[in-house]
Tab-separated table of N, CA and C in Angstrom:
chain	number	residue	atom	x	y	z
Z	1	MET	N	46.831	-24.212	5.016
Z	1	MET	CA	46.436	-23.048	4.255
Z	1	MET	C	44.997	-23.147	3.812
Z	2	SER	N	44.569	-24.307	3.405
Z	2	SER	CA	43.199	-24.443	2.938
Z	2	SER	C	42.204	-24.287	4.075
Z	3	GLU	N	42.639	-24.584	5.300
Z	3	GLU	CA	41.739	-24.415	6.437
Z	3	GLU	C	41.505	-22.935	6.747
Z	4	ALA	N	42.493	-22.097	6.498
Z	4	ALA	CA	42.352	-20.661	6.762
Z	4	ALA	C	41.412	-19.998	5.768
Z	5	VAL	N	41.301	-20.564	4.601
Z	5	VAL	CA	40.467	-19.965	3.556
Z	5	VAL	C	39.023	-20.420	3.679
Z	6	ARG	N	38.791	-21.463	4.448
Z	6	ARG	CA	37.441	-21.984	4.585
Z	6	ARG	C	36.482	-20.904	5.078
Z	7	GLU	N	35.297	-20.906	4.505
Z	7	GLU	CA	34.293	-19.905	4.868
Z	7	GLU	C	33.339	-20.478	5.901
Z	8	ALA	N	32.699	-19.573	6.602
Z	8	ALA	CA	31.661	-19.990	7.546
Z	8	ALA	C	30.483	-20.540	6.751
Z	9	PRO	N	29.708	-21.437	7.348
Z	9	PRO	CA	28.553	-21.980	6.607
Z	9	PRO	C	27.592	-20.857	6.223
Z	10	LYS	N	27.090	-20.941	5.003
Z	10	LYS	CA	26.194	-19.894	4.488
Z	10	LYS	C	24.818	-20.023	5.110
Z	11	LYS	N	24.233	-18.862	5.380
Z	11	LYS	CA	22.870	-18.833	5.905
Z	11	LYS	C	21.892	-19.033	4.758
Z	12	GLU	N	20.790	-19.622	5.072
Z	12	GLU	CA	19.752	-19.808	4.067
Z	12	GLU	C	19.150	-18.455	3.696
Z	13	ARG	N	19.123	-18.175	2.429
Z	13	ARG	CA	18.522	-16.939	1.958
Z	13	ARG	C	17.020	-17.126	1.827
Z	14	PRO	N	16.249	-16.053	2.090
Z	14	PRO	CA	14.796	-16.205	1.932
Z	14	PRO	C	14.436	-16.412	0.467
Z	15	GLU	N	13.407	-17.169	0.259
Z	15	GLU	CA	12.967	-17.454	-1.100
Z	15	GLU	C	11.767	-16.583	-1.421
Z	16	PHE	N	11.885	-15.787	-2.470
Z	16	PHE	CA	10.800	-14.911	-2.884
Z	16	PHE	C	10.136	-15.510	-4.110
Z	17	ARG	N	8.845	-15.648	-4.032
Z	17	ARG	CA	8.096	-16.212	-5.140
Z	17	ARG	C	7.223	-15.127	-5.755
Z	18	ASN	N	6.718	-15.410	-6.908
Z	18	ASN	CA	5.815	-14.461	-7.559
Z	18	ASN	C	4.542	-14.315	-6.732
Z	19	ILE	N	4.014	-13.109	-6.727
Z	19	ILE	CA	2.811	-12.810	-5.956
Z	19	ILE	C	1.593	-13.079	-6.832
Z	20	HIS	N	0.662	-13.804	-6.311
Z	20	HIS	CA	-0.585	-14.056	-7.025
Z	20	HIS	C	-1.572	-12.937	-6.698
Z	21	VAL	N	-2.509	-12.713	-7.573
Z	21	VAL	CA	-3.477	-11.633	-7.408
Z	21	VAL	C	-4.251	-11.787	-6.098
Z	22	THR	N	-4.534	-13.009	-5.695
Z	22	THR	CA	-5.304	-13.218	-4.462
Z	22	THR	C	-4.498	-12.875	-3.220
Z	23	GLU	N	-3.182	-12.765	-3.334
Z	23	GLU	CA	-2.330	-12.459	-2.190
Z	23	GLU	C	-2.059	-10.967	-2.033
Z	24	LEU	N	-2.558	-10.146	-2.942
Z	24	LEU	CA	-2.281	-8.712	-2.897
Z	24	LEU	C	-2.843	-8.043	-1.654
Z	25	SER	N	-3.941	-8.554	-1.143
Z	25	SER	CA	-4.531	-7.929	0.040
Z	25	SER	C	-3.701	-8.172	1.294
Z	26	ASN	N	-2.756	-9.113	1.248
Z	26	ASN	CA	-1.906	-9.398	2.403
Z	26	ASN	C	-0.734	-8.429	2.523
Z	27	TYR	N	-0.441	-7.672	1.469
Z	27	TYR	CA	0.705	-6.776	1.458
Z	27	TYR	C	0.246	-5.347	1.711
Z	28	ARG	N	1.012	-4.633	2.515
Z	28	ARG	CA	0.688	-3.246	2.836
Z	28	ARG	C	1.749	-2.349	2.213
Z	29	MET	N	1.306	-1.514	1.290
Z	29	MET	CA	2.241	-0.614	0.628
Z	29	MET	C	2.488	0.610	1.493
Z	30	PRO	N	3.691	1.168	1.426
Z	30	PRO	CA	3.938	2.417	2.151
Z	30	PRO	C	3.154	3.564	1.516
Z	31	LEU	N	2.967	4.609	2.298
Z	31	LEU	CA	2.184	5.754	1.843
Z	31	LEU	C	2.787	6.397	0.594
Z	32	ALA	N	4.112	6.414	0.513
Z	32	ALA	CA	4.759	7.001	-0.665
Z	32	ALA	C	4.418	6.212	-1.927
Z	33	ALA	N	4.291	4.909	-1.815
Z	33	ALA	CA	3.920	4.091	-2.975
Z	33	ALA	C	2.489	4.372	-3.403
Z	34	ILE	N	1.605	4.551	-2.430
Z	34	ILE	CA	0.213	4.859	-2.744
Z	34	ILE	C	0.109	6.203	-3.457
Z	35	VAL	N	0.857	7.202	-2.962
Z	35	VAL	CA	0.847	8.525	-3.604
Z	35	VAL	C	1.422	8.434	-5.013
Z	36	SER	N	2.450	7.625	-5.201
Z	36	SER	CA	3.039	7.469	-6.529
Z	36	SER	C	2.056	6.810	-7.493
Z	37	ILE	N	1.348	5.808	-7.031
Z	37	ILE	CA	0.357	5.146	-7.882
Z	37	ILE	C	-0.789	6.098	-8.202
Z	38	LEU	N	-1.246	6.861	-7.206
Z	38	LEU	CA	-2.302	7.847	-7.451
Z	38	LEU	C	-1.843	8.919	-8.432
Z	39	HIS	N	-0.560	9.280	-8.380
Z	39	HIS	CA	-0.010	10.266	-9.316
Z	39	HIS	C	-0.104	9.737	-10.746
Z	40	ARG	N	0.225	8.476	-10.933
Z	40	ARG	CA	0.162	7.895	-12.273
Z	40	ARG	C	-1.273	7.780	-12.762
Z	41	ILE	N	-2.168	7.327	-11.891
Z	41	ILE	CA	-3.567	7.162	-12.284
Z	41	ILE	C	-4.199	8.517	-12.599
Z	42	SER	N	-3.965	9.506	-11.740
Z	42	SER	CA	-4.560	10.832	-11.976
Z	42	SER	C	-3.973	11.482	-13.226
Z	43	GLY	N	-2.698	11.272	-13.470
Z	43	GLY	CA	-2.095	11.810	-14.690
Z	43	GLY	C	-2.696	11.184	-15.936
Z	44	PHE	N	-2.939	9.881	-15.884
Z	44	PHE	CA	-3.554	9.191	-17.017
Z	44	PHE	C	-4.973	9.696	-17.258
Z	45	LEU	N	-5.743	9.881	-16.184
Z	45	LEU	CA	-7.112	10.364	-16.335
Z	45	LEU	C	-7.152	11.802	-16.846
Z	46	VAL	N	-6.271	12.631	-16.330
Z	46	VAL	CA	-6.212	14.021	-16.813
Z	46	VAL	C	-5.825	14.043	-18.287
Z	47	PHE	N	-4.893	13.186	-18.672
Z	47	PHE	CA	-4.471	13.113	-20.074
Z	47	PHE	C	-5.623	12.666	-20.968
Z	48	LEU	N	-6.377	11.663	-20.519
Z	48	LEU	CA	-7.487	11.168	-21.334
Z	48	LEU	C	-8.620	12.173	-21.447
Z	49	LEU	N	-8.905	12.885	-20.365
Z	49	LEU	CA	-10.064	13.769	-20.350
Z	49	LEU	C	-9.752	15.194	-20.790
Z	50	LEU	N	-8.489	15.531	-20.979
Z	50	LEU	CA	-8.132	16.891	-21.380
Z	50	LEU	C	-8.777	17.315	-22.705
Z	51	PRO	N	-8.775	16.489	-23.754
Z	51	PRO	CA	-9.450	16.928	-24.990
Z	51	PRO	C	-10.944	17.200	-24.790
Z	52	PHE	N	-11.608	16.376	-23.987
Z	52	PHE	CA	-13.035	16.580	-23.723
Z	52	PHE	C	-13.276	17.882	-22.960
Z	53	VAL	N	-12.447	18.148	-21.964
Z	53	VAL	CA	-12.590	19.376	-21.180
Z	53	VAL	C	-12.312	20.601	-22.049
Z	54	LEU	N	-11.306	20.520	-22.910
Z	54	LEU	CA	-11.019	21.646	-23.812
Z	54	LEU	C	-12.145	21.854	-24.820
Z	55	TYR	N	-12.749	20.769	-25.272
Z	55	TYR	CA	-13.884	20.883	-26.185
Z	55	TYR	C	-15.054	21.587	-25.493
Z	56	LEU	N	-15.338	21.191	-24.244
Z	56	LEU	CA	-16.422	21.846	-23.509
Z	56	LEU	C	-16.118	23.319	-23.274
Z	57	LEU	N	-14.864	23.638	-22.991
Z	57	LEU	CA	-14.486	25.043	-22.822
Z	57	LEU	C	-14.698	25.818	-24.119
Z	58	GLU	N	-14.288	25.241	-25.228
Z	58	GLU	CA	-14.466	25.903	-26.517
Z	58	GLU	C	-15.950	26.131	-26.809
Z	59	GLN	N	-16.774	25.126	-26.556
Z	59	GLN	CA	-18.208	25.256	-26.816
Z	59	GLN	C	-18.854	26.299	-25.908
Z	60	SER	N	-18.403	26.372	-24.655
Z	60	SER	CA	-19.008	27.345	-23.743
Z	60	SER	C	-18.589	28.774	-24.075
Z	61	LEU	N	-17.480	28.943	-24.765
Z	61	LEU	CA	-17.017	30.287	-25.113
Z	61	LEU	C	-17.519	30.777	-26.469
Z	62	ARG	N	-18.278	29.976	-27.176
Z	62	ARG	CA	-18.767	30.362	-28.501
Z	62	ARG	C	-19.725	31.549	-28.438
Z	63	SER	N	-20.679	31.488	-27.531
Z	63	SER	CA	-21.658	32.571	-27.438
Z	63	SER	C	-22.242	32.585	-26.031
Z	64	GLU	N	-23.043	33.606	-25.780
Z	64	GLU	CA	-23.693	33.707	-24.469
Z	64	GLU	C	-24.722	32.601	-24.282
Z	65	ILE	N	-25.360	32.191	-25.354
Z	65	ILE	CA	-26.378	31.138	-25.267
Z	65	ILE	C	-25.722	29.799	-24.916
Z	66	SER	N	-24.606	29.499	-25.570
Z	66	SER	CA	-23.935	28.227	-25.269
Z	66	SER	C	-23.352	28.245	-23.848
Z	67	PHE	N	-22.900	29.413	-23.400
Z	67	PHE	CA	-22.417	29.513	-22.027
Z	67	PHE	C	-23.543	29.270	-21.037
Z	68	ALA	N	-24.704	29.852	-21.306
Z	68	ALA	CA	-25.861	29.651	-20.424
Z	68	ALA	C	-26.293	28.191	-20.430
Z	69	TYR	N	-26.203	27.533	-21.593
Z	69	TYR	CA	-26.556	26.111	-21.682
Z	69	TYR	C	-25.634	25.269	-20.788
Z	70	TYR	N	-24.329	25.473	-20.914
Z	70	TYR	CA	-23.388	24.692	-20.112
Z	70	TYR	C	-23.439	25.094	-18.640
Z	71	GLN	N	-23.771	26.331	-18.369
Z	71	GLN	CA	-23.929	26.758	-16.981
Z	71	GLN	C	-25.121	26.041	-16.351
Z	72	GLY	N	-26.174	25.850	-17.093
Z	72	GLY	CA	-27.315	25.095	-16.613
Z	72	GLY	C	-27.008	23.609	-16.492
Z	73	PHE	N	-26.182	23.111	-17.377
Z	73	PHE	CA	-25.790	21.703	-17.359
Z	73	PHE	C	-24.989	21.360	-16.105
Z	74	VAL	N	-24.203	22.314	-15.631
Z	74	VAL	CA	-23.341	22.085	-14.465
Z	74	VAL	C	-24.141	22.092	-13.162
Z	75	THR	N	-25.389	22.511	-13.196
Z	75	THR	CA	-26.171	22.552	-11.958
Z	75	THR	C	-26.637	21.173	-11.499
Z	76	TYR	N	-26.564	20.155	-12.347
Z	76	TYR	CA	-26.977	18.801	-11.954
Z	76	TYR	C	-25.972	18.210	-10.958
Z	77	PRO	N	-26.459	17.564	-9.901
Z	77	PRO	CA	-25.552	17.021	-8.868
Z	77	PRO	C	-24.562	15.979	-9.398
Z	78	LEU	N	-24.992	15.131	-10.337
Z	78	LEU	CA	-24.082	14.126	-10.885
Z	78	LEU	C	-22.935	14.776	-11.658
Z	79	VAL	N	-23.251	15.821	-12.393
Z	79	VAL	CA	-22.213	16.548	-13.141
Z	79	VAL	C	-21.251	17.218	-12.171
Z	80	LYS	N	-21.783	17.749	-11.067
Z	80	LYS	CA	-20.913	18.360	-10.059
Z	80	LYS	C	-19.969	17.335	-9.450
Z	81	LEU	N	-20.457	16.124	-9.212
Z	81	LEU	CA	-19.588	15.078	-8.668
Z	81	LEU	C	-18.509	14.668	-9.668
Z	82	ILE	N	-18.862	14.621	-10.942
Z	82	ILE	CA	-17.863	14.306	-11.970
Z	82	ILE	C	-16.812	15.404	-12.032
Z	83	ILE	N	-17.251	16.647	-11.984
Z	83	ILE	CA	-16.314	17.771	-11.974
Z	83	ILE	C	-15.428	17.713	-10.742
Z	84	LEU	N	-16.009	17.359	-9.613
Z	84	LEU	CA	-15.239	17.247	-8.374
Z	84	LEU	C	-14.190	16.139	-8.476
Z	85	GLY	N	-14.535	15.034	-9.111
Z	85	GLY	CA	-13.554	13.971	-9.347
Z	85	GLY	C	-12.419	14.440	-10.236
Z	86	LEU	N	-12.743	15.201	-11.269
Z	86	LEU	CA	-11.705	15.753	-12.147
Z	86	LEU	C	-10.812	16.735	-11.397
Z	87	VAL	N	-11.429	17.549	-10.542
Z	87	VAL	CA	-10.654	18.513	-9.757
Z	87	VAL	C	-9.716	17.782	-8.806
Z	88	TRP	N	-10.216	16.712	-8.148
Z	88	TRP	CA	-9.357	15.947	-7.258
Z	88	TRP	C	-8.197	15.329	-8.032
Z	89	GLY	N	-8.469	14.784	-9.213
Z	89	GLY	CA	-7.402	14.202	-10.019
Z	89	GLY	C	-6.345	15.229	-10.380
Z	90	TYR	N	-6.787	16.417	-10.753
Z	90	TYR	CA	-5.834	17.471	-11.093
Z	90	TYR	C	-5.038	17.909	-9.871
Z	91	MET	N	-5.725	18.133	-8.750
Z	91	MET	CA	-5.037	18.577	-7.522
Z	91	MET	C	-4.049	17.525	-7.033
Z	92	GLN	N	-4.452	16.256	-7.064
Z	92	GLN	CA	-3.568	15.174	-6.643
Z	92	GLN	C	-2.345	15.118	-7.547
Z	93	HIS	N	-2.564	15.204	-8.852
Z	93	HIS	CA	-1.456	15.133	-9.800
Z	93	HIS	C	-0.525	16.339	-9.646
Z	94	PHE	N	-1.090	17.502	-9.450
Z	94	PHE	CA	-0.278	18.709	-9.306
Z	94	PHE	C	0.569	18.655	-8.035
Z	95	CYS	N	-0.078	18.354	-6.898
Z	95	CYS	CA	0.652	18.327	-5.622
Z	95	CYS	C	1.712	17.230	-5.613
Z	96	SER	N	1.376	16.087	-6.161
Z	96	SER	CA	2.342	14.998	-6.228
Z	96	SER	C	3.480	15.341	-7.189
Z	97	GLY	N	3.166	16.042	-8.248
Z	97	GLY	CA	4.214	16.472	-9.180
Z	97	GLY	C	5.175	17.454	-8.534
Z	98	VAL	N	4.658	18.358	-7.711
Z	98	VAL	CA	5.527	19.284	-6.976
Z	98	VAL	C	6.422	18.498	-6.019
Z	99	ARG	N	5.859	17.496	-5.375
Z	99	ARG	CA	6.653	16.635	-4.470
Z	99	ARG	C	7.768	15.945	-5.240
Z	100	HIS	N	7.458	15.418	-6.416
Z	100	HIS	CA	8.477	14.740	-7.211
Z	100	HIS	C	9.548	15.714	-7.701
Z	101	LEU	N	9.152	16.931	-8.034
Z	101	LEU	CA	10.147	17.924	-8.450
Z	101	LEU	C	11.093	18.275	-7.301
Z	102	ILE	N	10.550	18.393	-6.096
Z	102	ILE	CA	11.391	18.671	-4.931
Z	102	ILE	C	12.327	17.499	-4.667
Z	103	MET	N	11.808	16.285	-4.827
Z	103	MET	CA	12.660	15.112	-4.621
Z	103	MET	C	13.726	14.992	-5.716
Z	104	ASP	N	13.444	15.510	-6.912
Z	104	ASP	CA	14.450	15.520	-7.976
Z	104	ASP	C	15.620	16.438	-7.642
Z	105	MET	N	15.386	17.397	-6.741
Z	105	MET	CA	16.471	18.270	-6.287
Z	105	MET	C	17.193	17.666	-5.075
Z	106	HIS	N	16.927	16.380	-4.817
Z	106	HIS	CA	17.551	15.627	-3.723
Z	106	HIS	C	17.199	16.197	-2.352
Z	107	ILE	N	15.968	16.648	-2.220
Z	107	ILE	CA	15.465	17.129	-0.936
Z	107	ILE	C	14.390	16.152	-0.473
Z	108	GLY	N	14.509	15.698	0.750
Z	108	GLY	CA	13.501	14.820	1.329
Z	108	GLY	C	13.512	13.405	0.804
Z	109	LEU	N	14.678	12.859	0.562
Z	109	LEU	CA	14.764	11.500	0.023
Z	109	LEU	C	14.808	10.425	1.105
Z	110	ASP	N	15.084	10.813	2.342
Z	110	ASP	CA	15.147	9.791	3.386
Z	110	ASP	C	13.734	9.292	3.713
Z	111	LYS	N	13.667	8.172	4.387
Z	111	LYS	CA	12.399	7.485	4.625
Z	111	LYS	C	11.402	8.344	5.407
Z	112	HIS	N	11.867	9.006	6.433
Z	112	HIS	CA	10.982	9.811	7.274
Z	112	HIS	C	10.415	11.003	6.494
Z	113	SER	N	11.266	11.698	5.756
Z	113	SER	CA	10.806	12.858	4.978
Z	113	SER	C	9.870	12.441	3.848
Z	114	ALA	N	10.170	11.314	3.227
Z	114	ALA	CA	9.309	10.839	2.140
Z	114	ALA	C	7.928	10.482	2.666
Z	115	ARG	N	7.864	9.897	3.837
Z	115	ARG	CA	6.579	9.554	4.434
Z	115	ARG	C	5.790	10.819	4.775
Z	116	LYS	N	6.476	11.820	5.338
Z	116	LYS	CA	5.799	13.070	5.694
Z	116	LYS	C	5.325	13.827	4.454
Z	117	SER	N	6.165	13.856	3.417
Z	117	SER	CA	5.775	14.589	2.216
Z	117	SER	C	4.633	13.893	1.481
Z	118	SER	N	4.598	12.568	1.508
Z	118	SER	CA	3.488	11.874	0.852
Z	118	SER	C	2.186	12.101	1.620
Z	119	ALA	N	2.256	12.134	2.946
Z	119	ALA	CA	1.057	12.452	3.731
Z	119	ALA	C	0.619	13.889	3.465
Z	120	ALA	N	1.580	14.795	3.326
Z	120	ALA	CA	1.252	16.193	3.047
Z	120	ALA	C	0.578	16.332	1.685
Z	121	VAL	N	1.037	15.571	0.704
Z	121	VAL	CA	0.421	15.612	-0.624
Z	121	VAL	C	-1.040	15.192	-0.540
Z	122	LEU	N	-1.312	14.111	0.169
Z	122	LEU	CA	-2.698	13.656	0.301
Z	122	LEU	C	-3.563	14.687	1.015
Z	123	VAL	N	-3.052	15.260	2.103
Z	123	VAL	CA	-3.825	16.232	2.872
Z	123	VAL	C	-4.069	17.498	2.061
Z	124	VAL	N	-3.030	18.026	1.430
Z	124	VAL	CA	-3.171	19.275	0.667
Z	124	VAL	C	-4.115	19.084	-0.511
Z	125	SER	N	-3.995	17.973	-1.228
Z	125	SER	CA	-4.872	17.767	-2.383
Z	125	SER	C	-6.329	17.596	-1.935
Z	126	LEU	N	-6.548	16.930	-0.820
Z	126	LEU	CA	-7.918	16.780	-0.332
Z	126	LEU	C	-8.485	18.092	0.197
Z	127	VAL	N	-7.668	18.904	0.844
Z	127	VAL	CA	-8.134	20.208	1.336
Z	127	VAL	C	-8.472	21.132	0.165
Z	128	LEU	N	-7.625	21.159	-0.849
Z	128	LEU	CA	-7.909	21.989	-2.029
Z	128	LEU	C	-9.172	21.513	-2.741
Z	129	THR	N	-9.350	20.207	-2.817
Z	129	THR	CA	-10.563	19.666	-3.432
Z	129	THR	C	-11.786	20.022	-2.604
Z	130	LEU	N	-11.654	19.998	-1.293
Z	130	LEU	CA	-12.762	20.377	-0.419
Z	130	LEU	C	-13.143	21.843	-0.605
Z	131	ILE	N	-12.150	22.695	-0.766
Z	131	ILE	CA	-12.427	24.123	-0.997
Z	131	ILE	C	-13.188	24.313	-2.306
Z	132	VAL	N	-12.752	23.606	-3.353
Z	132	VAL	CA	-13.449	23.694	-4.635
Z	132	VAL	C	-14.855	23.120	-4.508
Z	133	ALA	N	-15.017	22.032	-3.730
Z	133	ALA	CA	-16.336	21.430	-3.547
Z	133	ALA	C	-17.278	22.389	-2.832
Z	134	LEU	N	-16.773	23.087	-1.834
Z	134	LEU	CA	-17.623	24.059	-1.134
Z	134	LEU	C	-18.077	25.168	-2.065
Z	135	LYS	N	-17.184	25.605	-2.921
Z	135	LYS	CA	-17.540	26.638	-3.905
Z	135	LYS	C	-18.493	26.083	-4.964
Z	136	LEU	N	-18.242	24.838	-5.402
Z	136	LEU	CA	-19.057	24.223	-6.441
Z	136	LEU	C	-20.484	23.975	-5.984
Z	137	PHE	N	-20.644	23.565	-4.731
Z	137	PHE	CA	-21.978	23.273	-4.216
Z	137	PHE	C	-22.619	24.493	-3.559
Z	138	GLY	N	-21.998	25.672	-3.679
Z	138	GLY	CA	-22.632	26.919	-3.285
Z	138	GLY	C	-22.572	27.244	-1.801
Z	139	VAL	N	-21.593	26.717	-1.065
Z	139	VAL	CA	-21.482	27.055	0.347
Z	139	VAL	C	-20.903	28.450	0.507
Z	140	PHE	N	-19.920	28.810	-0.341
Z	140	PHE	CA	-19.440	30.201	-0.370
Z	140	PHE	C	-19.059	30.602	-1.752
């Protein structure tokens, strides 16, 4: 009876150790993980900069003179690049948030769909940012 209960020899399980910071470049994250990390970073930046942006909006709406001042301030190329970075952060966060809302409805949870939707988020957010950049730099 004891021979019938005997188990097959156990296979060696892989040993996982803690990852050191210097080993991070050896690991390749999936695209969905990159989009998720970008969603968190862009959300944090939008959260931090929202009071400043609202303050600038309030100041520009005070009078025609203050509007003209801020309109002139936005003509500097460095300011345009900062605005473009803020726009990209907002577009990335918005598109990724829509993706997460769709996934909350249990749509596109399999590996293939998640990979396609994360690529779509990156493409759509970059295209929308490009459209804003063309308008910001006076192409149309």
